XYZ file of C-alpha atoms in Angstrom:
396
model
C 127.842 106.935 98.733
C 129.762 109.316 96.351
C 128.374 111.506 93.828
C 130.076 109.922 90.911
C 128.772 106.089 92.153
C 125.427 107.123 93.130
C 125.181 108.032 89.072
C 127.273 105.142 87.955
C 124.479 102.925 89.980
C 121.641 104.501 88.828
C 122.734 104.106 85.222
C 124.065 100.408 85.688
C 119.768 99.649 87.068
C 118.652 101.275 83.859
C 120.410 99.659 81.559
C 120.122 96.442 83.672
C 116.396 97.357 83.150
C 116.430 97.898 79.502
C 118.288 94.852 79.210
C 115.741 93.038 81.362
C 112.831 94.244 78.982
C 114.871 93.122 75.747
C 115.601 89.412 77.744
C 111.829 88.790 78.315
C 110.328 89.726 75.347
C 113.255 86.904 73.458
C 113.135 84.540 75.773
C 110.079 85.048 77.986
C 112.310 85.263 81.808
C 110.020 87.975 82.872
C 112.750 90.575 85.487
C 110.883 91.206 88.680
C 114.096 89.178 90.763
C 117.592 89.749 88.628
C 116.199 93.656 89.920
C 115.655 92.582 93.085
C 118.321 90.043 93.518
C 119.975 93.930 92.395
C 118.064 96.132 95.637
C 118.669 93.224 98.301
C 122.997 93.414 96.185
C 122.557 97.240 96.981
C 121.038 97.031 100.699
C 121.177 94.252 102.673
C 124.413 92.710 101.712
C 127.350 95.387 100.212
C 125.691 98.112 103.015
C 125.577 100.562 100.611
C 122.181 101.817 101.808
C 120.733 102.347 104.493
C 117.411 100.226 105.292
C 116.005 102.891 107.737
C 116.410 105.778 105.992
C 114.736 103.546 102.725
C 111.904 103.308 104.935
C 111.608 106.680 105.265
C 110.443 107.314 101.730
C 108.212 104.097 100.908
C 105.152 105.598 101.436
C 106.275 107.814 99.059
C 107.729 106.285 96.336
C 105.411 103.867 96.587
C 102.310 105.730 96.054
C 103.659 107.658 92.880
C 104.551 104.500 91.621
C 101.428 102.820 91.690
C 100.037 105.589 90.056
C 102.290 106.278 87.365
C 101.786 102.727 86.361
C 97.962 102.976 86.800
C 97.669 105.616 84.511
C 99.490 104.188 81.734
C 97.569 100.590 82.418
C 94.147 102.625 82.585
C 95.380 104.073 79.033
C 95.979 100.623 77.509
C 92.327 99.235 78.821
C 89.460 99.389 76.169
C 86.623 101.292 78.215
C 84.029 98.299 76.597
C 86.447 95.353 77.474
C 86.219 97.271 80.363
C 82.113 96.959 81.182
C 82.334 93.387 80.338
C 84.867 92.144 82.333
C 84.119 94.653 85.600
C 81.974 91.661 87.192
C 85.061 88.825 87.004
C 87.646 91.425 88.484
C 85.091 92.123 91.179
C 84.496 89.033 91.832
C 87.812 87.836 91.638
C 89.636 91.022 94.394
C 86.747 89.977 96.824
C 87.326 86.156 96.567
C 90.738 86.563 96.982
C 91.218 88.901 99.404
C 88.567 88.425 101.612
C 89.831 84.408 102.123
C 93.454 84.815 102.005
C 92.497 87.548 104.864
C 90.080 84.736 106.732
C 92.872 82.200 106.301
C 95.838 83.900 107.408
C 94.335 85.489 109.891
C 92.837 82.128 110.656
C 96.336 80.478 111.305
C 98.289 83.368 112.463
C 95.856 82.893 115.646
C 94.956 79.706 116.127
C 98.341 77.889 114.917
C 100.813 80.753 115.819
C 98.898 82.039 118.996
C 98.675 85.851 117.969
C 95.787 88.158 119.598
C 93.448 88.752 117.108
C 93.945 92.321 116.066
C 97.458 91.452 115.577
C 96.503 88.228 113.300
C 93.542 90.312 110.948
C 95.934 93.544 110.786
C 98.410 91.106 109.237
C 96.211 88.966 106.892
C 94.961 92.352 105.830
C 98.311 93.362 104.650
C 99.015 89.825 102.502
C 95.388 89.842 101.245
C 96.256 92.470 98.033
C 97.997 92.013 94.595
C 100.088 94.580 93.794
C 98.799 96.678 90.681
C 102.330 97.880 90.127
C 103.425 94.714 89.862
C 100.824 93.570 87.857
C 99.720 95.585 85.176
C 103.788 96.150 83.176
C 103.736 91.890 83.594
C 100.469 90.879 82.294
C 101.230 93.500 79.597
C 103.382 91.619 78.558
C 102.231 88.466 78.363
C 100.393 86.722 74.804
C 96.794 86.445 76.555
C 94.058 88.278 75.755
C 92.861 91.410 76.433
C 90.016 90.552 78.770
C 92.666 88.561 81.013
C 94.678 91.957 81.094
C 91.829 93.668 81.739
C 90.393 91.128 85.062
C 94.183 90.651 86.642
C 94.871 94.531 85.798
C 91.501 96.205 87.539
C 91.702 92.928 89.947
C 94.818 94.266 91.740
C 93.871 97.568 91.893
C 90.658 96.760 93.577
C 92.390 95.364 96.159
C 95.030 97.045 96.962
C 92.274 100.318 97.921
C 90.217 96.625 100.214
C 93.743 96.204 101.134
C 94.751 99.970 102.204
C 90.661 100.954 104.051
C 90.796 97.859 106.500
C 94.186 97.843 107.497
C 93.405 101.926 108.188
C 90.133 100.733 109.933
C 91.634 98.349 111.806
C 94.429 100.727 112.983
C 91.639 103.479 114.165
C 89.210 100.260 115.959
C 92.506 100.261 117.713
C 92.946 103.379 119.267
C 89.053 104.197 119.846
C 87.593 100.907 120.062
C 84.483 102.280 119.227
C 84.041 102.188 114.885
C 81.897 99.396 114.200
C 81.406 97.469 110.983
C 79.655 100.109 109.727
C 82.959 102.698 109.220
C 84.650 100.233 107.120
C 82.214 99.382 105.127
C 81.306 103.017 104.615
C 84.579 103.773 103.994
C 85.022 101.422 101.553
C 82.087 102.333 99.701
C 82.946 106.551 99.343
C 86.464 105.102 98.607
C 85.743 103.668 95.368
C 82.137 105.862 94.384
C 84.129 109.380 95.035
C 87.393 107.575 93.033
C 85.083 106.611 90.575
C 83.313 109.408 90.008
C 86.349 112.494 90.130
C 88.775 109.863 87.691
C 85.988 110.471 85.938
C 84.555 113.911 85.667
C 88.539 115.312 85.274
C 88.995 112.662 82.131
C 86.251 114.437 80.874
C 87.668 117.653 81.795
C 91.536 117.081 80.834
C 90.277 115.738 77.256
C 89.031 119.196 76.462
C 91.875 120.673 77.659
C 94.244 119.009 75.469
C 92.735 119.841 72.601
C 93.373 123.154 73.832
C 97.246 122.595 74.418
C 97.842 120.529 71.728
C 100.217 122.497 69.917
C 102.066 123.856 72.520
C 104.862 121.600 74.099
C 105.423 120.133 77.491
C 101.347 119.179 76.942
C 102.356 115.747 78.867
C 104.228 117.504 81.873
C 101.180 119.248 82.351
C 99.105 116.069 82.336
C 101.799 114.805 85.023
C 101.557 117.287 87.699
C 96.930 117.281 87.045
C 97.604 113.262 87.250
C 98.816 114.263 90.902
C 96.754 116.737 91.734
C 93.664 114.131 91.010
C 95.196 112.317 93.288
C 95.796 114.861 96.205
C 92.160 116.529 95.421
C 90.767 112.875 95.609
C 93.251 111.339 98.850
C 91.070 114.919 100.363
C 87.769 113.900 99.900
C 87.798 110.816 101.233
C 88.093 108.482 97.813
C 91.284 105.868 96.529
C 93.984 108.384 94.546
C 94.999 105.597 92.377
C 91.881 104.141 91.579
C 91.310 107.907 89.921
C 94.082 107.711 87.969
C 92.831 104.887 86.698
C 89.597 105.558 85.523
C 91.241 109.107 84.511
C 93.536 106.850 82.396
C 90.633 105.044 81.282
C 88.995 107.746 79.772
C 91.622 109.392 77.746
C 93.079 106.185 76.535
C 89.124 105.585 75.090
C 88.825 109.062 73.706
C 87.597 107.676 70.259
C 85.339 105.444 71.518
C 83.456 107.186 74.640
C 80.248 108.429 72.355
C 80.036 111.571 74.735
C 83.686 112.900 73.453
C 84.351 111.642 70.022
C 84.188 113.429 67.585
C 84.595 116.992 69.592
C 88.794 116.702 68.917
C 91.247 114.525 68.012
C 93.557 111.748 70.273
C 96.362 112.137 68.464
C 97.884 114.068 71.068
C 97.463 111.483 73.734
C 97.809 108.662 71.103
C 101.587 110.230 69.982
C 102.870 112.024 72.872
C 100.994 111.476 76.161
C 101.499 107.927 75.344
C 104.344 107.391 74.522
C 106.649 109.470 77.248
C 104.570 107.605 80.294
C 105.922 104.888 78.492
C 109.230 105.468 79.128
C 108.554 106.985 82.961
C 107.103 104.253 83.007
C 110.161 101.604 82.713
C 111.990 104.700 84.819
C 110.053 104.381 87.516
C 109.090 100.447 87.811
C 112.980 99.636 86.763
C 113.561 101.534 90.274
C 110.177 100.187 91.987
C 111.800 96.633 91.680
C 115.243 98.032 92.697
C 113.779 99.623 95.391
C 111.082 96.633 97.424
C 115.058 94.944 97.156
C 116.867 97.182 99.367
C 114.370 97.619 101.791
C 115.196 93.533 102.313
C 116.772 92.904 106.087
C 118.344 90.213 107.098
C 116.026 89.100 109.388
C 114.631 87.267 106.928
C 116.345 84.267 106.765
C 115.899 83.567 110.736
C 114.341 79.770 110.527
C 110.571 80.923 112.611
C 110.393 83.400 110.273
C 111.004 80.987 107.067
C 108.888 78.446 108.200
C 106.238 81.191 109.106
C 106.521 82.814 106.176
C 106.359 79.640 104.102
C 102.996 78.501 105.262
C 101.578 81.897 105.413
C 102.618 81.100 101.766
C 100.784 78.695 100.552
C 98.012 79.712 102.701
C 97.750 82.263 99.529
C 98.557 79.841 96.509
C 95.582 77.936 97.969
C 92.951 80.767 98.432
C 94.162 82.119 94.987
C 93.821 79.114 93.503
C 89.985 78.624 95.025
C 89.111 81.515 94.263
C 90.693 81.752 90.639
C 87.987 78.222 90.013
C 85.115 79.558 91.802
C 85.625 82.910 89.127
C 87.076 80.801 85.828
C 84.003 78.108 86.892
C 80.910 81.382 87.017
C 82.277 82.675 84.202
C 83.381 79.834 81.489
C 86.278 81.311 81.036
C 89.443 78.382 79.402
C 92.634 77.110 80.889
C 94.582 79.752 79.292
C 93.306 82.420 81.105
C 92.762 80.225 84.258
C 97.018 79.741 84.608
C 97.408 83.498 83.790
C 95.230 84.600 87.016
C 96.555 82.385 89.452
C 99.534 82.494 89.077
C 99.075 87.410 88.707
C 98.859 87.231 92.764
C 102.296 88.638 93.224
C 102.965 91.128 96.720
C 104.858 94.291 95.960
C 105.498 97.766 97.897
C 101.900 98.412 98.777
C 102.222 95.367 101.230
C 105.499 96.626 102.345
C 104.153 100.023 103.653
C 101.459 98.189 105.000
C 102.867 95.786 107.287
C 104.775 99.048 108.260
C 101.970 101.484 109.795
C 100.360 99.415 112.151
C 104.682 99.753 113.199
C 104.389 103.417 113.197
C 100.803 103.499 115.288
C 101.705 101.495 117.866
C 99.595 98.677 117.516
C 101.265 95.758 119.713
C 101.977 92.710 117.848
C 103.104 94.560 114.994
C 106.829 94.141 114.931
C 107.066 91.285 112.704
C 105.318 92.652 109.881
C 107.806 93.744 108.247
C 109.824 91.032 108.356
C 106.963 88.344 107.185
C 105.488 91.097 104.873
C 108.966 92.041 102.738
C 109.685 87.195 103.023
C 105.939 86.699 101.065
C 106.985 89.932 98.538
C 109.707 88.071 97.453
C 108.208 84.137 97.757
C 104.400 85.332 95.601
C 107.388 87.566 92.712
C 109.308 83.843 92.810
C 106.152 81.889 92.515
C 104.442 84.558 89.335
C 108.335 84.656 88.129
C 108.333 81.115 86.963
C 104.742 80.039 86.870
C 105.062 83.505 83.914
C 108.281 81.648 82.179
C 106.248 78.511 81.813
C 102.872 80.159 80.457
C 105.664 81.849 77.930
C 106.919 79.139 76.585
C 104.163 76.987 76.497
C 102.835 79.855 74.103
C 105.835 79.494 72.021
């Protein structure tokens, strides 16, 4: 692709992203499908971008997009509300992920005739919602702050559950001796290491920012520190994205945490870091959806794949409904919250990346994982888009 053409396309994508954000504010139509459509045009339709070359960068771009969006989401969460709603978020994440994974495993194993391990791997890939999609969408919706907190934390938690389970299953197919304890210990370790590291570094970095308040480049230094946190936590066996979420929560609540309240000013965080990170998040999420669309291949149009994908979608929708119903009844949430919880079921780049891992590992029966994953990503985003549109119109 010529350099001028590349710049023209990149500039056009940014303008479309801005217009999509403006259109959402005016008529409440999310820009997800528009950006996905641009990616489909650039990739499978006109063939301007090679799908195979894109797949090489999926893990890196997906992880970077996720941590950037989670950091912004964390800064927007009130810690008092998080503590109050953490139980509901955990219940919803666990129920939705476990029920969806179990139901899809049964469908693929008993109805489609797949082997057990490919069935549960595919189910684990499709079991998580996408924090990178949910957080930017719910931030613009006319819902309560409690609702934003629940679905934001739930999507981040489900991502971690999916990553740990998929990797553990791949190891199981290689070693066949890891047992059930190793995945459970890995999940517990992943969350505990991330929470401790994110909290400690959040307190430490608040002190650093007070020193840097009168200096330039404080945001870029914070971005660099955030990437180091992700690398360090992953090295220690924790979840880098969860650590970033906690890191963002600590910085975003610097004026409300007794331990650091009054020990420094939050002006740099509120006026500089939140502002610049909002700009970066807009840039990343805009290209994230386009990138997702470019990864789609013509194989998704196969009649058999379409039929199986629609069946998988029905299972996801049903399990989501039952999980939300249980959580709402146990917590006493209202009808408005119920609809928001239900429609926040989109799958995203994390699902696409996880679908590629068994293929790369040579797991037998995983050849069509990416095709089904991308199909479900599109279908769940369509449901979310129309659901959000309906909710927003009812609220105006």
